[in-house]
PDB file of C-alpha atoms in Angstrom:
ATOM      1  CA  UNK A   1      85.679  81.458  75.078  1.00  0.00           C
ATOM      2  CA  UNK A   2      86.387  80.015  78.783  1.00  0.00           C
ATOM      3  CA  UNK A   3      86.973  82.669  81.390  1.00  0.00           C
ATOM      4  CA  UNK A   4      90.681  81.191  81.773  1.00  0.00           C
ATOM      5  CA  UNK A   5      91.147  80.978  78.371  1.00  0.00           C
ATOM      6  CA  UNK A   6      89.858  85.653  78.531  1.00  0.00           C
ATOM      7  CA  UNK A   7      91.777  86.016  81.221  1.00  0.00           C
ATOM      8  CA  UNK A   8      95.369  84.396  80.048  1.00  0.00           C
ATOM      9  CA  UNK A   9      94.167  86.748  76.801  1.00  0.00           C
ATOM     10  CA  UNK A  10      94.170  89.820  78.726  1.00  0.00           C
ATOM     11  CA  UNK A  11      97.080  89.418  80.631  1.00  0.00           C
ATOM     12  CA  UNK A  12      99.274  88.155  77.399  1.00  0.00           C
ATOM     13  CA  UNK A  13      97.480  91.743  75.876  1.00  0.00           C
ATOM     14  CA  UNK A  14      98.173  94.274  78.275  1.00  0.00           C
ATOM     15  CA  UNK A  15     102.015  92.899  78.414  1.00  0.00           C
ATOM     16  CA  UNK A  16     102.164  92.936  74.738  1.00  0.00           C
ATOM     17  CA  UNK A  17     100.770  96.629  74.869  1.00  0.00           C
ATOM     18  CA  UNK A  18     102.750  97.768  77.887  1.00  0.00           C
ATOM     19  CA  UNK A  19     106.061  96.710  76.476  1.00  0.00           C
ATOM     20  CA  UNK A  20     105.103  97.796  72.853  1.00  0.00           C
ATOM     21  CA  UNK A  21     104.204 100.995  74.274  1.00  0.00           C
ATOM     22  CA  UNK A  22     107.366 101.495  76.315  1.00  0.00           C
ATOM     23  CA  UNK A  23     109.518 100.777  73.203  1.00  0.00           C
ATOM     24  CA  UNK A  24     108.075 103.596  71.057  1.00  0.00           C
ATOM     25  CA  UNK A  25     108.384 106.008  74.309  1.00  0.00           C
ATOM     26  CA  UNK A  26     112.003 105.116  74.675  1.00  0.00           C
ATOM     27  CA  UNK A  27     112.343 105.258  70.750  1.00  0.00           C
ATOM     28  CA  UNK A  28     111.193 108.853  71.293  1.00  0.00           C
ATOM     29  CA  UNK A  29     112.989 110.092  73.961  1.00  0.00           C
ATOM     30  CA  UNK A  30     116.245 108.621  72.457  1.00  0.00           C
ATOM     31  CA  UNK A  31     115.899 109.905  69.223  1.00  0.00           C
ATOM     32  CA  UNK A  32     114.268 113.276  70.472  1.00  0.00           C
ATOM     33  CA  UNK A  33     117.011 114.251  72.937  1.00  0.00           C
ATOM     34  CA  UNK A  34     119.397 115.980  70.649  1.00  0.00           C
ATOM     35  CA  UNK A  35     122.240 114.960  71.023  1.00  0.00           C
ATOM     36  CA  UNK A  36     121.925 114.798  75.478  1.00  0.00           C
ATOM     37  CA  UNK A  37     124.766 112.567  76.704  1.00  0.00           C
ATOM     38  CA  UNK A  38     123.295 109.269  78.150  1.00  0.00           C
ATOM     39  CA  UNK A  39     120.117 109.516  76.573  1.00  0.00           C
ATOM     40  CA  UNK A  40     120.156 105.580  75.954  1.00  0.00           C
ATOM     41  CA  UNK A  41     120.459 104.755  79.597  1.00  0.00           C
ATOM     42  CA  UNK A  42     118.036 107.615  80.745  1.00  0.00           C
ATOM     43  CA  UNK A  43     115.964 106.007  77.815  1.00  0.00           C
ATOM     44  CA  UNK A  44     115.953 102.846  78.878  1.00  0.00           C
ATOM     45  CA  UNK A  45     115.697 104.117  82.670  1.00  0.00           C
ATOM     46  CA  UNK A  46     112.228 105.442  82.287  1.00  0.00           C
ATOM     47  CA  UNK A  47     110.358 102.631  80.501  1.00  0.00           C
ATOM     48  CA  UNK A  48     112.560  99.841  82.482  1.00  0.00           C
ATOM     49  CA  UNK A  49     109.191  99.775  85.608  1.00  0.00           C
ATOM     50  CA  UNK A  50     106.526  99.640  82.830  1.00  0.00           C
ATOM     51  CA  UNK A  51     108.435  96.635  81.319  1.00  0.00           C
ATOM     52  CA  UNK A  52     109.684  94.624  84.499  1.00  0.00           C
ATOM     53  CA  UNK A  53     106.111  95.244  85.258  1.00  0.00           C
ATOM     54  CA  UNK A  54     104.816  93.517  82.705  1.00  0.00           C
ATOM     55  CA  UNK A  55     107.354  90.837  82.294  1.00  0.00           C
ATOM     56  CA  UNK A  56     106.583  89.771  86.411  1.00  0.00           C
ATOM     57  CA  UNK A  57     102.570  89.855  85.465  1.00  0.00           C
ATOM     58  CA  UNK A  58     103.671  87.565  82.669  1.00  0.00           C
ATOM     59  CA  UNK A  59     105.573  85.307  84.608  1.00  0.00           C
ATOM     60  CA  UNK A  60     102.887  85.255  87.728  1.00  0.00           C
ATOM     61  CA  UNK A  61     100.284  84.515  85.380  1.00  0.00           C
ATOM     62  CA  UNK A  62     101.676  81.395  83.945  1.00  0.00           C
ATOM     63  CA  UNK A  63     102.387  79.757  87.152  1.00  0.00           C
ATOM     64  CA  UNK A  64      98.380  81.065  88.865  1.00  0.00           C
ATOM     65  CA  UNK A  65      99.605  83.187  91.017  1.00  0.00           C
ATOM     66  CA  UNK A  66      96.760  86.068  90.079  1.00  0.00           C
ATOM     67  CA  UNK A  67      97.875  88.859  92.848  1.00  0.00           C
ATOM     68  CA  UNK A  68     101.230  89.168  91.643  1.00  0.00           C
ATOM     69  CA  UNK A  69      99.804  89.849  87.978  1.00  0.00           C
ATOM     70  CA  UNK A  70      97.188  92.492  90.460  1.00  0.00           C
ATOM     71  CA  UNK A  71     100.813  94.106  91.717  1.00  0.00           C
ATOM     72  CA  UNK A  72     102.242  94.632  88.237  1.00  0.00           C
ATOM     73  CA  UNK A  73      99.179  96.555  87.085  1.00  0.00           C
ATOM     74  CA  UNK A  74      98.919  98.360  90.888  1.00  0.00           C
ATOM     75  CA  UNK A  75     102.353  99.142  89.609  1.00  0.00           C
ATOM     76  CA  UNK A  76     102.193 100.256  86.793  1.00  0.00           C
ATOM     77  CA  UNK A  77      99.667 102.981  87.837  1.00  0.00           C
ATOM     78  CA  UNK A  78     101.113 105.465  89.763  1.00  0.00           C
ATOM     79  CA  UNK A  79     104.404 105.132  87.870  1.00  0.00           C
ATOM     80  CA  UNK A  80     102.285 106.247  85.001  1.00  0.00           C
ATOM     81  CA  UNK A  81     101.176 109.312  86.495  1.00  0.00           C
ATOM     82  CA  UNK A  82     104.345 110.654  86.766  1.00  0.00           C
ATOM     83  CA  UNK A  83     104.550 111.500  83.202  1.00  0.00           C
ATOM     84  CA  UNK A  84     101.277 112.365  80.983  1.00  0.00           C
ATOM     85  CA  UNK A  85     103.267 110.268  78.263  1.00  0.00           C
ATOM     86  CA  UNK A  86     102.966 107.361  79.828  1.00  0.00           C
ATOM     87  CA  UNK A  87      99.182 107.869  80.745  1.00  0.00           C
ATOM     88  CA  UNK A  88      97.478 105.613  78.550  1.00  0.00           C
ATOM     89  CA  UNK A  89      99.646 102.945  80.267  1.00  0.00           C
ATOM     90  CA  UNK A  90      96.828 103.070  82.520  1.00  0.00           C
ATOM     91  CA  UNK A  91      94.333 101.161  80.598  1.00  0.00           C
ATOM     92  CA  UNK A  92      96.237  97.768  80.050  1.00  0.00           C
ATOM     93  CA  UNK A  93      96.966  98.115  84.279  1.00  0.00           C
ATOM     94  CA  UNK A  94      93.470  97.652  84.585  1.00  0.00           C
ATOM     95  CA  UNK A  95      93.264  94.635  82.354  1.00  0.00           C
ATOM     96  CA  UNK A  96      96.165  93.139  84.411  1.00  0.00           C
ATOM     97  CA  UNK A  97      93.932  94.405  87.922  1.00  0.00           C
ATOM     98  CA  UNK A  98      91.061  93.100  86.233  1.00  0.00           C
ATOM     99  CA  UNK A  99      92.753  89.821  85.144  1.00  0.00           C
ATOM    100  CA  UNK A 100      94.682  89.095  88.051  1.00  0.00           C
ATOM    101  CA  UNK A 101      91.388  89.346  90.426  1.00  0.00           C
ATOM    102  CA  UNK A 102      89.954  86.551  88.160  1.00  0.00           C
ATOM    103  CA  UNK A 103      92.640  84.464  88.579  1.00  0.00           C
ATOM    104  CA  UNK A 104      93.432  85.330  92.272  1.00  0.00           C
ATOM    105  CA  UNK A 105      92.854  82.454  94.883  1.00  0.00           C
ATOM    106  CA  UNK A 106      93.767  82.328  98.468  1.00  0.00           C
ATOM    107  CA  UNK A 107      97.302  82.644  99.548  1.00  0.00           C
ATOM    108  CA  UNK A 108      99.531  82.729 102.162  1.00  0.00           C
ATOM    109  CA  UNK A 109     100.514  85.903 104.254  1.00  0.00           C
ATOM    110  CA  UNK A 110     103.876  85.782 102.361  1.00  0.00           C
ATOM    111  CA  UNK A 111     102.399  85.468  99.122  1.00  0.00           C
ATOM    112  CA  UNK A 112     100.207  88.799 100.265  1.00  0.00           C
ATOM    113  CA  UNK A 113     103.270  91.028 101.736  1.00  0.00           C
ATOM    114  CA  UNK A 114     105.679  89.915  98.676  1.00  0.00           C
ATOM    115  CA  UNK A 115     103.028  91.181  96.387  1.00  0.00           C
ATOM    116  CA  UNK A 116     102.535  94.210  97.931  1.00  0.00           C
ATOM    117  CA  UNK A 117     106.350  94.823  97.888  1.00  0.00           C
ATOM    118  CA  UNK A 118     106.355  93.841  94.365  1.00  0.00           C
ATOM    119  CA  UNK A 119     103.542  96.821  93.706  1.00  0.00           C
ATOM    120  CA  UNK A 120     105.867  99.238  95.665  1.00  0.00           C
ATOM    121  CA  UNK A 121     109.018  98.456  94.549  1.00  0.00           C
ATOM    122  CA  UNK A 122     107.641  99.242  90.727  1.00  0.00           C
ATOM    123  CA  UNK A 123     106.723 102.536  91.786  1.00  0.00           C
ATOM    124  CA  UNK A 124     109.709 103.095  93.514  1.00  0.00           C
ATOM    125  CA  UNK A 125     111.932 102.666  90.991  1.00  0.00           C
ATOM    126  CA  UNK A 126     110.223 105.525  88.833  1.00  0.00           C
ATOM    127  CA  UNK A 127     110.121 107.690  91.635  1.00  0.00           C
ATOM    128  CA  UNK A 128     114.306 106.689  92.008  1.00  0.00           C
ATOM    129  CA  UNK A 129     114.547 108.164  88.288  1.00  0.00           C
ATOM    130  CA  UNK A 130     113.289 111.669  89.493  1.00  0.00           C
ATOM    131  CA  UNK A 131     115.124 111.829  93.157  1.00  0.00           C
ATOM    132  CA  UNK A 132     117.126 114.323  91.775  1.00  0.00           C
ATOM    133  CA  UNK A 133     117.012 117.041  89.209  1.00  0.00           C
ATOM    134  CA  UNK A 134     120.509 118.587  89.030  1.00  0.00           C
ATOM    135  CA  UNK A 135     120.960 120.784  85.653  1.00  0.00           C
ATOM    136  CA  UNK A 136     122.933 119.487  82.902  1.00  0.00           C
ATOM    137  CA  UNK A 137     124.536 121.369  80.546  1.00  0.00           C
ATOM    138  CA  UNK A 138     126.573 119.731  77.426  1.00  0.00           C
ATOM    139  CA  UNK A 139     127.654 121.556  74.127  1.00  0.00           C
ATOM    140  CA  UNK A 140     127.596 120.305  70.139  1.00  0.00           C
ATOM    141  CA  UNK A 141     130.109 122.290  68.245  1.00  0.00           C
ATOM    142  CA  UNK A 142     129.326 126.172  68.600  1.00  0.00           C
ATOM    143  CA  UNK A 143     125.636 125.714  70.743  1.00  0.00           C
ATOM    144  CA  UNK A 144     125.589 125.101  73.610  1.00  0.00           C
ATOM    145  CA  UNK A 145     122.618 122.434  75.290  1.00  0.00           C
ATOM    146  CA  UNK A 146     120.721 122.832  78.965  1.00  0.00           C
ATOM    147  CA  UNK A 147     118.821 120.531  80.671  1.00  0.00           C
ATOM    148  CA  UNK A 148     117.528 120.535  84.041  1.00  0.00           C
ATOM    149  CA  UNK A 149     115.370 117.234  83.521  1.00  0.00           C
ATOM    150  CA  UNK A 150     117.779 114.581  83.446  1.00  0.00           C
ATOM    151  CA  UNK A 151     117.999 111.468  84.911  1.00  0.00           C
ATOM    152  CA  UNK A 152     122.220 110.459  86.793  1.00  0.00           C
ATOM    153  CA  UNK A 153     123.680 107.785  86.067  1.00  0.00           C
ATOM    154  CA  UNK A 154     123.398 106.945  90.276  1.00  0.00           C
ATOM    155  CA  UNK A 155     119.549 107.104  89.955  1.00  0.00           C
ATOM    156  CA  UNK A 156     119.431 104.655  86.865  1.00  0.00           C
ATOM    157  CA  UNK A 157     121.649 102.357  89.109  1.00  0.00           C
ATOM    158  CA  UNK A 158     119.590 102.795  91.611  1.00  0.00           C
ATOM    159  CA  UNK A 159     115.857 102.307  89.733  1.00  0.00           C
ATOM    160  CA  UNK A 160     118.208  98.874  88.330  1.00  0.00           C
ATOM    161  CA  UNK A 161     118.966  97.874  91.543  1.00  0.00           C
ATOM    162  CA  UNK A 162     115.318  98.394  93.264  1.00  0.00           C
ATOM    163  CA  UNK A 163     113.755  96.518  89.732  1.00  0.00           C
ATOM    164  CA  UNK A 164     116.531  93.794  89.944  1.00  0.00           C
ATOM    165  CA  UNK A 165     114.884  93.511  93.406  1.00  0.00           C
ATOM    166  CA  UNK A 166     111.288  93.066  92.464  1.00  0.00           C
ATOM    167  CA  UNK A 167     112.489  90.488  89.975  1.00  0.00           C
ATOM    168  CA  UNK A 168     114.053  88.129  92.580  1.00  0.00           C
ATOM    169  CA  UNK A 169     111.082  88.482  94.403  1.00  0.00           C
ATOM    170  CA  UNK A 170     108.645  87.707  91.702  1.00  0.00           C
ATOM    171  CA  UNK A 171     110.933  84.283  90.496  1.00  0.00           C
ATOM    172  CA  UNK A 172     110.485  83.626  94.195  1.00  0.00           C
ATOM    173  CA  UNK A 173     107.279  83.767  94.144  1.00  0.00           C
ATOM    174  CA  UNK A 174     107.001  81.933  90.766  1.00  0.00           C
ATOM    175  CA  UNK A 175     107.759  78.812  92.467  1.00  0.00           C
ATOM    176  CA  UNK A 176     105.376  76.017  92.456  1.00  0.00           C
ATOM    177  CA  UNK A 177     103.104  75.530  95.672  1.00  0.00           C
ATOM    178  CA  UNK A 178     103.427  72.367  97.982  1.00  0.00           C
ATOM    179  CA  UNK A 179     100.221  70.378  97.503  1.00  0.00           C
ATOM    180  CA  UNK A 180     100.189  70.939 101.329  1.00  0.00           C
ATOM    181  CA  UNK A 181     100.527  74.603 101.511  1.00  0.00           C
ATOM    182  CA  UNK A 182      99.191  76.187 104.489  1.00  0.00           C
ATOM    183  CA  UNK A 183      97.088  79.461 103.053  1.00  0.00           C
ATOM    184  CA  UNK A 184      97.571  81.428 106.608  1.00  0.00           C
ATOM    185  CA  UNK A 185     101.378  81.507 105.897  1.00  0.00           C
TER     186      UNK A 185
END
């Protein structure tokens, strides 16, 4: 097998297992949450980085641009650390590190800071989900329901918003290169 042909393997891989992996832990929390009010979007909320994250090192790998599939998996990290369920998100982030330093060739100072903001702005939308942890308390009939780990509807909006972000800036960067591109930016 060529090393291109390993490489477009891993990436295609780790996606596949990221985004298979954030289905069944939004499958879980939806149908584990009892009856919580908004547990689709708060469902949706938390596996929303791990899947934009995957979808942009998709994306970055089909056009060569390796260091944007390197941000996803940088990414995808630290948002996983957050919660010990999404832990073994860890090991296709590696493939996509792994993967995207393979394919990773000199670019231009732009490429380098929108990459970086890519890797930050994953993170930063988990981190938006857990701003905030006002109680919530709903009832069902004659029991009444408490939560004090819930996610607003302002800080899914705002995760959205910051993910929306990284997604211009990866189609940005998805562009083709000018034959003539200067790699100092």
């Amino acid at each position: 097998m060529r090393e291109d042909d390993q490489t477009q393997l891993w990436v295609v891989v780790a996606c596949g297992a990221t985004i298979a992996y954030s289905v069944v832990i939004a499958l879980v929390r939806f149908f584990g949450s009892e009856g919580e009010p908004g547990s689709l979007r708060i469902s949706v909320s938390l596996v929303a980085p791990f899947v934009v994250a995957a979808l942009v090192a998709l994306l970055a790998h089909s056009v060569g641009r390796g260091r944007f599939v390197m941000a996803a998996g940088a990414g995808i990290i630290p948002a996983a650390v957050i919660s010990v369920v999404a832990l073994p998100l860890w090991i296709p982030a590696i493939m996509l590190l792994v993967a995207g330093w393979r394919q990773t060739t000199p670019g231009s100072a732009k490429e380098m800071a929108a990459s970086i903001v890519v890797t930050i702005g994953i993170f930063s939308a988990m981190i938006a989900l857990l701003v905030n942890r006002d109680p919530l308390e709903w009832s069902e009939g004659s029991v009444d329901q408490y939560s004090n780990n819930t996610i607003t509807a302002s800080e899914s909006l705002l995760s959205a918003t910051i993910l929306g972000l990284v997604i211009i800036i990866a189609l940005a960067a998805a562009r083709p290169r000018a034959v003539d591109d200067d790699p100092d930016g």
